[in-house]
mmCIF file of C-alpha atoms and ligand atoms in Angstrom:
data_model
loop_
_atom_site.group_PDB
_atom_site.id
_atom_site.type_symbol
_atom_site.label_atom_id
_atom_site.label_comp_id
_atom_site.label_asym_id
_atom_site.label_seq_id
_atom_site.Cartn_x
_atom_site.Cartn_y
_atom_site.Cartn_z
ATOM 1 C CA UNK A 15 -158.112 69.548 15.566
ATOM 2 C CA UNK A 16 -161.002 67.620 17.332
ATOM 3 C CA UNK A 17 -162.617 68.928 20.407
ATOM 4 C CA UNK A 18 -165.640 66.827 19.739
ATOM 5 C CA UNK A 19 -164.576 63.652 21.802
ATOM 6 C CA UNK A 20 -167.678 61.934 22.757
ATOM 7 C CA UNK A 21 -167.728 59.092 25.259
ATOM 8 C CA UNK A 22 -170.381 56.504 24.090
ATOM 9 C CA UNK A 23 -173.415 56.408 26.221
ATOM 10 C CA UNK A 24 -173.282 52.952 27.976
ATOM 11 C CA UNK A 25 -174.798 50.674 30.517
ATOM 12 C CA UNK A 26 -174.172 47.005 31.403
ATOM 13 C CA UNK A 27 -176.106 44.658 29.211
ATOM 14 C CA UNK A 28 -177.309 41.113 29.941
ATOM 15 C CA UNK A 29 -176.352 39.421 26.936
ATOM 16 C CA UNK A 30 -173.551 37.023 25.653
ATOM 17 C CA UNK A 31 -171.181 37.962 22.986
ATOM 18 C CA UNK A 32 -172.045 36.295 19.765
ATOM 19 C CA UNK A 33 -168.374 36.033 18.974
ATOM 20 C CA UNK A 34 -166.638 34.796 22.048
ATOM 21 C CA UNK A 35 -169.535 34.074 24.354
ATOM 22 C CA UNK A 36 -168.384 36.345 27.124
ATOM 23 C CA UNK A 37 -171.083 37.615 29.311
ATOM 24 C CA UNK A 38 -169.135 39.968 31.642
ATOM 25 C CA UNK A 39 -168.590 43.521 31.528
ATOM 26 C CA UNK A 40 -170.295 43.969 28.250
ATOM 27 C CA UNK A 41 -171.683 47.451 27.363
ATOM 28 C CA UNK A 42 -174.794 48.682 25.589
ATOM 29 C CA UNK A 43 -174.891 51.440 23.121
ATOM 30 C CA UNK A 44 -177.766 53.005 21.509
ATOM 31 C CA UNK A 45 -177.258 54.070 17.896
ATOM 32 C CA UNK A 46 -179.471 55.996 15.479
ATOM 33 C CA UNK A 47 -180.104 55.134 11.778
ATOM 34 C CA UNK A 48 -178.403 58.138 10.118
ATOM 35 C CA UNK A 49 -177.784 57.177 6.405
ATOM 36 C CA UNK A 50 -181.323 57.908 5.413
ATOM 37 C CA UNK A 51 -181.986 59.639 8.644
ATOM 38 C CA UNK A 52 -184.879 57.716 9.875
ATOM 39 C CA UNK A 53 -183.274 58.243 13.505
ATOM 40 C CA UNK A 54 -184.714 54.843 14.604
ATOM 41 C CA UNK A 55 -182.646 53.570 17.457
ATOM 42 C CA UNK A 56 -180.947 50.199 17.751
ATOM 43 C CA UNK A 57 -179.257 48.527 20.659
ATOM 44 C CA UNK A 58 -175.494 47.454 20.155
ATOM 45 C CA UNK A 59 -173.514 45.456 22.472
ATOM 46 C CA UNK A 60 -169.769 45.956 22.980
ATOM 47 C CA UNK A 61 -167.889 42.883 24.358
ATOM 48 C CA UNK A 62 -165.899 43.219 27.518
ATOM 49 C CA UNK A 63 -163.389 40.607 26.390
ATOM 50 C CA UNK A 64 -163.077 40.608 22.355
ATOM 51 C CA UNK A 65 -164.286 44.197 21.873
ATOM 52 C CA UNK A 66 -166.604 43.196 19.070
ATOM 53 C CA UNK A 67 -169.506 45.537 18.663
ATOM 54 C CA UNK A 68 -172.570 43.915 17.521
ATOM 55 C CA UNK A 69 -176.383 44.646 17.094
ATOM 56 C CA UNK A 70 -178.649 43.247 19.875
ATOM 57 C CA UNK A 71 -181.259 41.942 17.613
ATOM 58 C CA UNK A 72 -181.122 41.755 13.769
ATOM 59 C CA UNK A 73 -184.221 43.739 12.293
ATOM 60 C CA UNK A 74 -185.850 42.716 8.984
ATOM 61 C CA UNK A 75 -183.102 44.545 6.913
ATOM 62 C CA UNK A 76 -184.762 44.514 3.398
ATOM 63 C CA UNK A 77 -186.245 47.913 4.060
ATOM 64 C CA UNK A 78 -182.789 49.393 4.871
ATOM 65 C CA UNK A 79 -181.426 48.482 1.685
ATOM 66 C CA UNK A 80 -183.062 50.907 -0.646
ATOM 67 C CA UNK A 81 -181.692 51.509 -4.191
ATOM 68 C CA UNK A 82 -179.852 54.656 -2.910
ATOM 69 C CA UNK A 83 -177.849 52.455 -0.501
ATOM 70 C CA UNK A 84 -176.588 50.519 -3.411
ATOM 71 C CA UNK A 85 -175.713 53.559 -5.450
ATOM 72 C CA UNK A 86 -173.830 54.608 -2.634
ATOM 73 C CA UNK A 87 -171.764 51.414 -2.698
ATOM 74 C CA UNK A 88 -171.099 52.024 -6.256
ATOM 75 C CA UNK A 89 -169.723 55.636 -5.515
ATOM 76 C CA UNK A 90 -167.671 54.347 -2.592
ATOM 77 C CA UNK A 91 -166.024 51.218 -4.300
ATOM 78 C CA UNK A 92 -166.130 52.171 -7.945
ATOM 79 C CA UNK A 93 -163.596 54.607 -9.502
ATOM 80 C CA UNK A 94 -164.027 52.673 -12.696
ATOM 81 C CA UNK A 95 -162.886 53.841 -15.904
ATOM 82 C CA UNK A 96 -166.461 54.602 -17.104
ATOM 83 C CA UNK A 97 -165.243 58.023 -17.615
ATOM 84 C CA UNK A 98 -162.336 56.890 -19.896
ATOM 85 C CA UNK A 99 -162.537 56.539 -23.749
ATOM 86 C CA UNK A 100 -163.972 53.313 -24.887
ATOM 87 C CA UNK A 101 -161.695 52.352 -27.783
ATOM 88 C CA UNK A 102 -159.491 49.455 -28.620
ATOM 89 C CA UNK A 103 -156.343 51.173 -27.786
ATOM 90 C CA UNK A 104 -157.493 51.924 -24.211
ATOM 91 C CA UNK A 105 -158.839 48.497 -23.932
ATOM 92 C CA UNK A 106 -155.587 46.963 -25.133
ATOM 93 C CA UNK A 107 -153.675 49.112 -22.517
ATOM 94 C CA UNK A 108 -156.024 48.235 -19.759
ATOM 95 C CA UNK A 109 -155.616 44.441 -20.293
ATOM 96 C CA UNK A 110 -151.831 44.813 -20.575
ATOM 97 C CA UNK A 111 -151.902 46.908 -17.372
ATOM 98 C CA UNK A 112 -153.927 44.169 -15.741
ATOM 99 C CA UNK A 113 -151.475 41.574 -16.838
ATOM 100 C CA UNK A 114 -148.655 43.678 -15.195
ATOM 101 C CA UNK A 115 -150.680 44.371 -12.054
ATOM 102 C CA UNK A 116 -151.406 40.631 -11.768
ATOM 103 C CA UNK A 117 -147.884 39.367 -12.376
ATOM 104 C CA UNK A 118 -144.872 41.191 -13.513
ATOM 105 C CA UNK A 119 -145.477 44.251 -11.374
ATOM 106 C CA UNK A 120 -143.952 42.410 -8.352
ATOM 107 C CA UNK A 121 -142.236 39.378 -9.703
ATOM 108 C CA UNK A 122 -140.044 40.267 -12.655
ATOM 109 C CA UNK A 123 -137.719 42.694 -10.773
ATOM 110 C CA UNK A 124 -136.336 46.202 -11.446
ATOM 111 C CA UNK A 125 -136.507 46.821 -15.220
ATOM 112 C CA UNK A 126 -140.252 46.153 -15.663
ATOM 113 C CA UNK A 127 -140.987 48.077 -12.549
ATOM 114 C CA UNK A 128 -139.120 51.251 -13.964
ATOM 115 C CA UNK A 129 -140.672 50.617 -17.249
ATOM 116 C CA UNK A 130 -144.145 50.428 -15.827
ATOM 117 C CA UNK A 131 -143.793 53.558 -13.472
ATOM 118 C CA UNK A 132 -142.540 55.587 -16.456
ATOM 119 C CA UNK A 133 -145.644 54.274 -18.539
ATOM 120 C CA UNK A 134 -148.168 54.798 -15.558
ATOM 121 C CA UNK A 135 -148.202 58.559 -15.929
ATOM 122 C CA UNK A 136 -149.180 58.865 -19.618
ATOM 123 C CA UNK A 137 -151.758 55.953 -19.301
ATOM 124 C CA UNK A 138 -152.790 56.831 -15.907
ATOM 125 C CA UNK A 139 -156.314 57.990 -16.966
ATOM 126 C CA UNK A 140 -156.972 54.827 -18.844
ATOM 127 C CA UNK A 141 -155.982 52.526 -15.941
ATOM 128 C CA UNK A 142 -158.059 54.321 -13.136
ATOM 129 C CA UNK A 143 -160.365 52.037 -11.591
ATOM 130 C CA UNK A 144 -158.362 49.095 -11.225
ATOM 131 C CA UNK A 145 -158.818 48.088 -7.404
ATOM 132 C CA UNK A 146 -156.026 49.691 -5.262
ATOM 133 C CA UNK A 147 -156.085 46.722 -2.855
ATOM 134 C CA UNK A 148 -155.015 44.409 -5.856
ATOM 135 C CA UNK A 149 -151.972 46.723 -6.400
ATOM 136 C CA UNK A 150 -150.749 47.956 -3.259
ATOM 137 C CA UNK A 151 -150.077 44.580 -1.477
ATOM 138 C CA UNK A 152 -146.658 43.156 -1.718
ATOM 139 C CA UNK A 153 -148.152 39.694 -2.041
ATOM 140 C CA UNK A 154 -148.176 37.763 -5.068
ATOM 141 C CA UNK A 155 -151.986 37.040 -5.240
ATOM 142 C CA UNK A 156 -151.519 34.375 -7.810
ATOM 143 C CA UNK A 157 -154.067 35.620 -10.357
ATOM 144 C CA UNK A 158 -154.471 36.128 -13.969
ATOM 145 C CA UNK A 159 -157.119 37.594 -16.080
ATOM 146 C CA UNK A 160 -158.404 34.013 -16.681
ATOM 147 C CA UNK A 161 -158.875 33.659 -12.771
ATOM 148 C CA UNK A 162 -162.370 32.806 -11.428
ATOM 149 C CA UNK A 163 -163.101 35.672 -9.016
ATOM 150 C CA UNK A 164 -166.000 35.829 -6.536
ATOM 151 C CA UNK A 165 -167.328 38.897 -4.987
ATOM 152 C CA UNK A 166 -169.215 38.306 -1.623
ATOM 153 C CA UNK A 167 -171.936 40.844 -1.046
ATOM 154 C CA UNK A 168 -171.542 42.135 -4.626
ATOM 155 C CA UNK A 169 -174.520 44.676 -4.489
ATOM 156 C CA UNK A 170 -175.013 46.207 -7.955
ATOM 157 C CA UNK A 171 -171.717 44.667 -9.077
ATOM 158 C CA UNK A 172 -169.539 47.774 -9.153
ATOM 159 C CA UNK A 173 -166.276 45.779 -8.338
ATOM 160 C CA UNK A 174 -166.947 43.039 -10.864
ATOM 161 C CA UNK A 175 -167.663 45.690 -13.503
ATOM 162 C CA UNK A 176 -164.427 47.390 -12.786
ATOM 163 C CA UNK A 177 -162.524 44.107 -13.185
ATOM 164 C CA UNK A 178 -164.516 43.255 -16.272
ATOM 165 C CA UNK A 179 -163.250 46.630 -17.641
ATOM 166 C CA UNK A 180 -159.851 45.424 -17.309
ATOM 167 C CA UNK A 181 -160.299 42.124 -19.059
ATOM 168 C CA UNK A 182 -161.242 39.756 -16.414
ATOM 169 C CA UNK A 183 -163.910 37.381 -17.618
ATOM 170 C CA UNK A 184 -164.746 34.774 -14.932
ATOM 171 C CA UNK A 185 -166.632 37.051 -12.502
ATOM 172 C CA UNK A 186 -169.413 35.932 -10.062
ATOM 173 C CA UNK A 187 -171.151 37.909 -7.347
ATOM 174 C CA UNK A 188 -173.428 36.592 -4.483
ATOM 175 C CA UNK A 189 -175.799 38.933 -2.579
ATOM 176 C CA UNK A 190 -178.941 37.862 -0.658
ATOM 177 C CA UNK A 191 -180.264 41.440 -1.006
ATOM 178 C CA UNK A 192 -180.480 41.313 -4.912
ATOM 179 C CA UNK A 193 -184.014 41.378 -6.417
ATOM 180 C CA UNK A 194 -183.210 38.398 -8.589
ATOM 181 C CA UNK A 195 -180.396 36.639 -10.437
ATOM 182 C CA UNK A 196 -178.785 38.724 -13.100
ATOM 183 C CA UNK A 197 -176.502 37.520 -15.971
ATOM 184 C CA UNK A 198 -175.008 40.700 -17.737
ATOM 185 C CA UNK A 199 -174.174 40.620 -21.433
ATOM 186 C CA UNK A 200 -170.545 41.080 -20.445
ATOM 187 C CA UNK A 201 -170.639 37.747 -18.696
ATOM 188 C CA UNK A 202 -170.787 38.793 -15.024
ATOM 189 C CA UNK A 203 -173.093 36.564 -13.087
ATOM 190 C CA UNK A 204 -174.813 38.210 -9.841
ATOM 191 C CA UNK A 205 -176.681 35.438 -7.982
ATOM 192 C CA UNK A 206 -179.392 36.291 -5.465
ATOM 193 C CA UNK A 207 -178.210 33.788 -2.964
ATOM 194 C CA UNK A 208 -176.088 33.245 0.349
ATOM 195 C CA UNK A 209 -172.503 32.153 0.017
ATOM 196 C CA UNK A 210 -173.331 29.121 2.037
ATOM 197 C CA UNK A 211 -175.298 27.762 -0.831
ATOM 198 C CA UNK A 212 -172.734 28.291 -3.488
ATOM 199 C CA UNK A 213 -170.718 25.562 -5.100
ATOM 200 C CA UNK A 214 -167.435 25.977 -7.148
ATOM 201 C CA UNK A 215 -163.713 26.782 -6.572
ATOM 202 C CA UNK A 216 -162.248 30.159 -7.076
ATOM 203 C CA UNK A 217 -158.794 31.708 -7.351
ATOM 204 C CA UNK A 218 -159.799 34.987 -5.737
ATOM 205 C CA UNK A 219 -162.626 35.930 -3.216
ATOM 206 C CA UNK A 220 -163.314 39.475 -2.425
ATOM 207 C CA UNK A 221 -165.557 40.969 0.212
ATOM 208 C CA UNK A 222 -165.732 44.721 -0.246
ATOM 209 C CA UNK A 223 -167.541 46.177 2.898
ATOM 210 C CA UNK A 224 -169.929 43.233 2.990
ATOM 211 C CA UNK A 225 -168.921 40.930 5.873
ATOM 212 C CA UNK A 226 -170.038 43.466 8.385
ATOM 213 C CA UNK A 227 -173.551 43.218 6.905
ATOM 214 C CA UNK A 228 -173.830 39.397 7.503
ATOM 215 C CA UNK A 229 -175.484 37.818 10.481
ATOM 216 C CA UNK A 230 -173.118 35.041 10.515
ATOM 217 C CA UNK A 231 -169.643 36.381 9.993
ATOM 218 C CA UNK A 232 -167.734 33.176 11.035
ATOM 219 C CA UNK A 233 -169.973 31.012 8.929
ATOM 220 C CA UNK A 234 -169.338 33.332 5.912
ATOM 221 C CA UNK A 235 -165.451 33.123 6.597
ATOM 222 C CA UNK A 236 -165.743 29.400 6.612
ATOM 223 C CA UNK A 237 -167.774 29.345 3.337
ATOM 224 C CA UNK A 238 -165.072 31.444 1.721
ATOM 225 C CA UNK A 239 -162.338 29.078 2.758
ATOM 226 C CA UNK A 240 -164.294 26.152 1.380
ATOM 227 C CA UNK A 241 -164.763 27.970 -2.019
ATOM 228 C CA UNK A 242 -161.229 29.030 -2.302
ATOM 229 C CA UNK A 243 -158.440 27.116 -4.088
ATOM 230 C CA UNK A 244 -155.541 26.111 -1.766
ATOM 231 C CA UNK A 245 -152.724 28.802 -1.673
ATOM 232 C CA UNK A 246 -155.203 31.492 -2.918
ATOM 233 C CA UNK A 247 -156.478 34.665 -1.395
ATOM 234 C CA UNK A 248 -159.574 35.997 0.132
ATOM 235 C CA UNK A 249 -159.340 39.794 0.449
ATOM 236 C CA UNK A 250 -161.610 41.138 2.910
ATOM 237 C CA UNK A 251 -162.137 45.128 3.275
ATOM 238 C CA UNK A 252 -164.405 46.406 6.137
ATOM 239 C CA UNK A 253 -164.637 48.949 8.808
ATOM 240 C CA UNK A 254 -162.630 48.203 12.012
ATOM 241 C CA UNK A 255 -162.938 49.477 15.629
ATOM 242 C CA UNK A 256 -160.029 52.038 16.016
ATOM 243 C CA UNK A 257 -159.484 55.758 16.671
ATOM 244 C CA UNK A 258 -162.786 56.911 14.837
ATOM 245 C CA UNK A 259 -164.878 54.709 17.071
ATOM 246 C CA UNK A 260 -163.110 56.024 20.228
ATOM 247 C CA UNK A 261 -163.495 59.518 19.181
ATOM 248 C CA UNK A 262 -166.968 59.660 17.698
ATOM 249 C CA UNK A 263 -168.436 56.779 19.649
ATOM 250 C CA UNK A 264 -172.245 56.015 18.535
ATOM 251 C CA UNK A 265 -171.938 58.938 15.965
ATOM 252 C CA UNK A 266 -169.022 57.086 14.061
ATOM 253 C CA UNK A 267 -170.370 57.079 10.524
ATOM 254 C CA UNK A 268 -169.119 53.633 9.643
ATOM 255 C CA UNK A 269 -171.064 52.094 12.427
ATOM 256 C CA UNK A 270 -174.065 52.510 10.067
ATOM 257 C CA UNK A 271 -176.816 51.187 12.089
ATOM 258 C CA UNK A 272 -178.719 48.940 11.538
ATOM 259 C CA UNK A 273 -177.022 47.515 8.266
ATOM 260 C CA UNK A 274 -173.585 46.874 10.021
ATOM 261 C CA UNK A 275 -174.351 43.793 12.298
ATOM 262 C CA UNK A 276 -170.898 43.283 13.579
ATOM 263 C CA UNK A 277 -167.829 45.659 13.946
ATOM 264 C CA UNK A 278 -164.520 44.064 14.940
ATOM 265 C CA UNK A 279 -161.064 44.924 16.269
ATOM 266 C CA UNK A 280 -158.274 43.894 13.991
ATOM 267 C CA UNK A 281 -156.895 41.635 16.629
ATOM 268 C CA UNK A 282 -160.339 39.836 17.158
ATOM 269 C CA UNK A 283 -161.051 39.497 13.235
ATOM 270 C CA UNK A 284 -157.513 38.140 12.791
ATOM 271 C CA UNK A 285 -158.224 35.384 15.296
ATOM 272 C CA UNK A 286 -161.545 34.505 13.514
ATOM 273 C CA UNK A 287 -159.810 34.314 10.210
ATOM 274 C CA UNK A 288 -157.127 31.880 11.611
ATOM 275 C CA UNK A 289 -159.793 29.838 13.374
ATOM 276 C CA UNK A 290 -161.365 29.575 9.812
ATOM 277 C CA UNK A 291 -158.216 28.006 8.424
ATOM 278 C CA UNK A 292 -156.684 31.163 6.822
ATOM 279 C CA UNK A 293 -153.304 32.575 7.289
ATOM 280 C CA UNK A 294 -153.334 36.363 7.754
ATOM 281 C CA UNK A 295 -150.576 37.335 5.380
ATOM 282 C CA UNK A 296 -151.045 41.096 5.426
ATOM 283 C CA UNK A 297 -153.233 43.901 6.908
ATOM 284 C CA UNK A 298 -153.418 47.422 5.350
ATOM 285 C CA UNK A 299 -155.570 50.414 6.120
ATOM 286 C CA UNK A 300 -157.350 52.513 3.456
ATOM 287 C CA UNK A 301 -159.529 54.918 5.613
ATOM 288 C CA UNK A 302 -160.520 58.171 4.208
ATOM 289 C CA UNK A 303 -161.770 61.727 5.059
ATOM 290 C CA UNK A 304 -165.184 60.085 5.325
ATOM 291 C CA UNK A 305 -164.520 58.976 8.897
ATOM 292 C CA UNK A 306 -164.329 62.550 10.004
ATOM 293 C CA UNK A 307 -166.844 64.580 7.837
ATOM 294 C CA UNK A 308 -169.382 61.927 8.113
ATOM 295 C CA UNK A 309 -169.142 61.447 11.930
ATOM 296 C CA UNK A 310 -169.073 65.106 12.505
ATOM 297 C CA UNK A 311 -172.206 65.368 10.468
ATOM 298 C CA UNK A 312 -173.948 62.773 12.572
ATOM 299 C CA UNK A 313 -172.789 64.593 15.603
ATOM 300 C CA UNK A 314 -174.625 67.610 14.212
ATOM 301 C CA UNK A 315 -177.741 65.409 13.353
ATOM 302 C CA UNK A 316 -177.244 65.770 9.713
ATOM 303 C CA UNK A 317 -177.969 62.293 7.892
ATOM 304 C CA UNK A 318 -175.560 61.187 5.054
ATOM 305 C CA UNK A 319 -178.418 61.571 2.426
ATOM 306 C CA UNK A 320 -179.497 65.049 3.850
ATOM 307 C CA UNK A 321 -179.336 68.128 1.419
ATOM 308 C CA UNK A 322 -176.759 69.696 3.806
ATOM 309 C CA UNK A 323 -174.512 66.524 3.644
ATOM 310 C CA UNK A 324 -171.101 66.681 2.113
ATOM 311 C CA UNK A 325 -172.107 63.494 0.294
ATOM 312 C CA UNK A 326 -175.132 64.743 -1.538
ATOM 313 C CA UNK A 327 -174.047 68.305 -1.801
ATOM 314 C CA UNK A 328 -170.206 68.917 -1.481
ATOM 315 C CA UNK A 329 -170.472 72.573 -2.289
ATOM 316 C CA UNK A 330 -173.300 73.296 -0.169
ATOM 317 C CA UNK A 331 -172.087 71.467 2.877
ATOM 318 C CA UNK A 332 -170.535 73.285 5.952
ATOM 319 C CA UNK A 333 -167.118 71.967 5.235
ATOM 320 C CA UNK A 334 -164.477 74.011 3.463
ATOM 321 C CA UNK A 335 -162.292 72.406 0.799
ATOM 322 C CA UNK A 336 -159.335 73.037 3.265
ATOM 323 C CA UNK A 337 -161.124 71.123 6.066
ATOM 324 C CA UNK A 338 -161.788 68.005 3.627
ATOM 325 C CA UNK A 339 -158.006 68.131 2.667
ATOM 326 C CA UNK A 340 -157.034 68.120 6.383
ATOM 327 C CA UNK A 341 -159.448 65.178 7.164
ATOM 328 C CA UNK A 342 -157.720 63.346 4.229
ATOM 329 C CA UNK A 343 -154.268 64.110 5.476
ATOM 330 C CA UNK A 344 -155.395 62.930 9.014
ATOM 331 C CA UNK A 345 -156.708 59.750 7.399
ATOM 332 C CA UNK A 346 -153.450 59.118 5.850
ATOM 333 C CA UNK A 347 -151.592 59.497 9.013
ATOM 334 C CA UNK A 348 -153.982 57.119 10.802
ATOM 335 C CA UNK A 349 -153.632 54.547 8.010
ATOM 336 C CA UNK A 350 -149.799 54.773 8.385
ATOM 337 C CA UNK A 351 -150.245 54.184 11.944
ATOM 338 C CA UNK A 352 -152.606 51.197 11.616
ATOM 339 C CA UNK A 353 -155.415 53.327 13.161
ATOM 340 C CA UNK A 354 -157.527 54.150 10.189
ATOM 341 C CA UNK A 355 -161.188 53.107 10.535
ATOM 342 C CA UNK A 356 -161.092 50.549 7.550
ATOM 343 C CA UNK A 357 -158.818 47.779 6.972
ATOM 344 C CA UNK A 358 -157.909 45.322 4.021
ATOM 345 C CA UNK A 359 -157.118 41.648 5.129
ATOM 346 C CA UNK A 360 -155.184 39.380 2.994
ATOM 347 C CA UNK A 361 -156.172 35.855 4.090
ATOM 348 C CA UNK A 362 -154.339 32.795 2.269
ATOM 349 C CA UNK A 363 -155.935 29.470 2.222
ATOM 350 C CA UNK A 364 -153.203 26.965 3.499
HETATM 351 ZN ZN1 ZN B 405 -166.572 38.817 22.597
#
């Protein structure tokens, strides 16, 4: 299927890994900005010991978060029910569904499980948009619709809007790249600040593809631990170094220079989580066809926001529907083998 295997260009680099401190056998890679397609180059270091890929020097990132970047986040994270009918029946069903997803779904045994599976088909359209990672874990996440939920790196608030849609009420987001604090009419609070300055206690903390954007990931993990109630979960979704990185090297679409400052192996990130006081309860993989078509476009010098990109122009891109479907199949196979290029970490505060 892939004859495009590219070994990343590399040379030795004289810099210590910011995660483990190692200075030996580190390699340097030159990576281009290809989301917008400015093609500026950035130096990244790959640690010879812990494997972490990290930007050499953090540039002034503000100009790399234009509105289009956040609308991209909206598309990627948000399959919300904005398309679904806004009526009381739908709202009632969504709230009951959220209650099921929170509790009975896993804990009340076979009867409700069968009942819900039967019900899921007719109400499927109405419950579209409930975050998959809150359903697909076998863990009891210990939340209800009254839970206080924090989204770290909330951006435009897509994830919180999705949760609000299902009747969750105590929703807070933090993001230092927001223009200002925003309190929406529906009660969602979006705070322009670092998590380090935040106070309070939360029942669930989410970081949806945001930790890779922070210059101090370990400090952020510790802040999450501080803000979480004991026995509760932080759920962290992010790209991980796996097969797509080995296959595409510096053209791997989820490297996303210069916005992604750190990219971890699953092993190293799990160790950092444990060092921050968490128990790693579960890891799942939710990579998609994006890793293949996005990276192949970068190999062909086509930025994500280009007119020829499958992202902006799916019908006009060079990929056929069959190719995209086969990429999706391949992503599912990789996920099943724990080799997908993005993972979901379920971290419990002991
Ligand atoms: Zn290291």
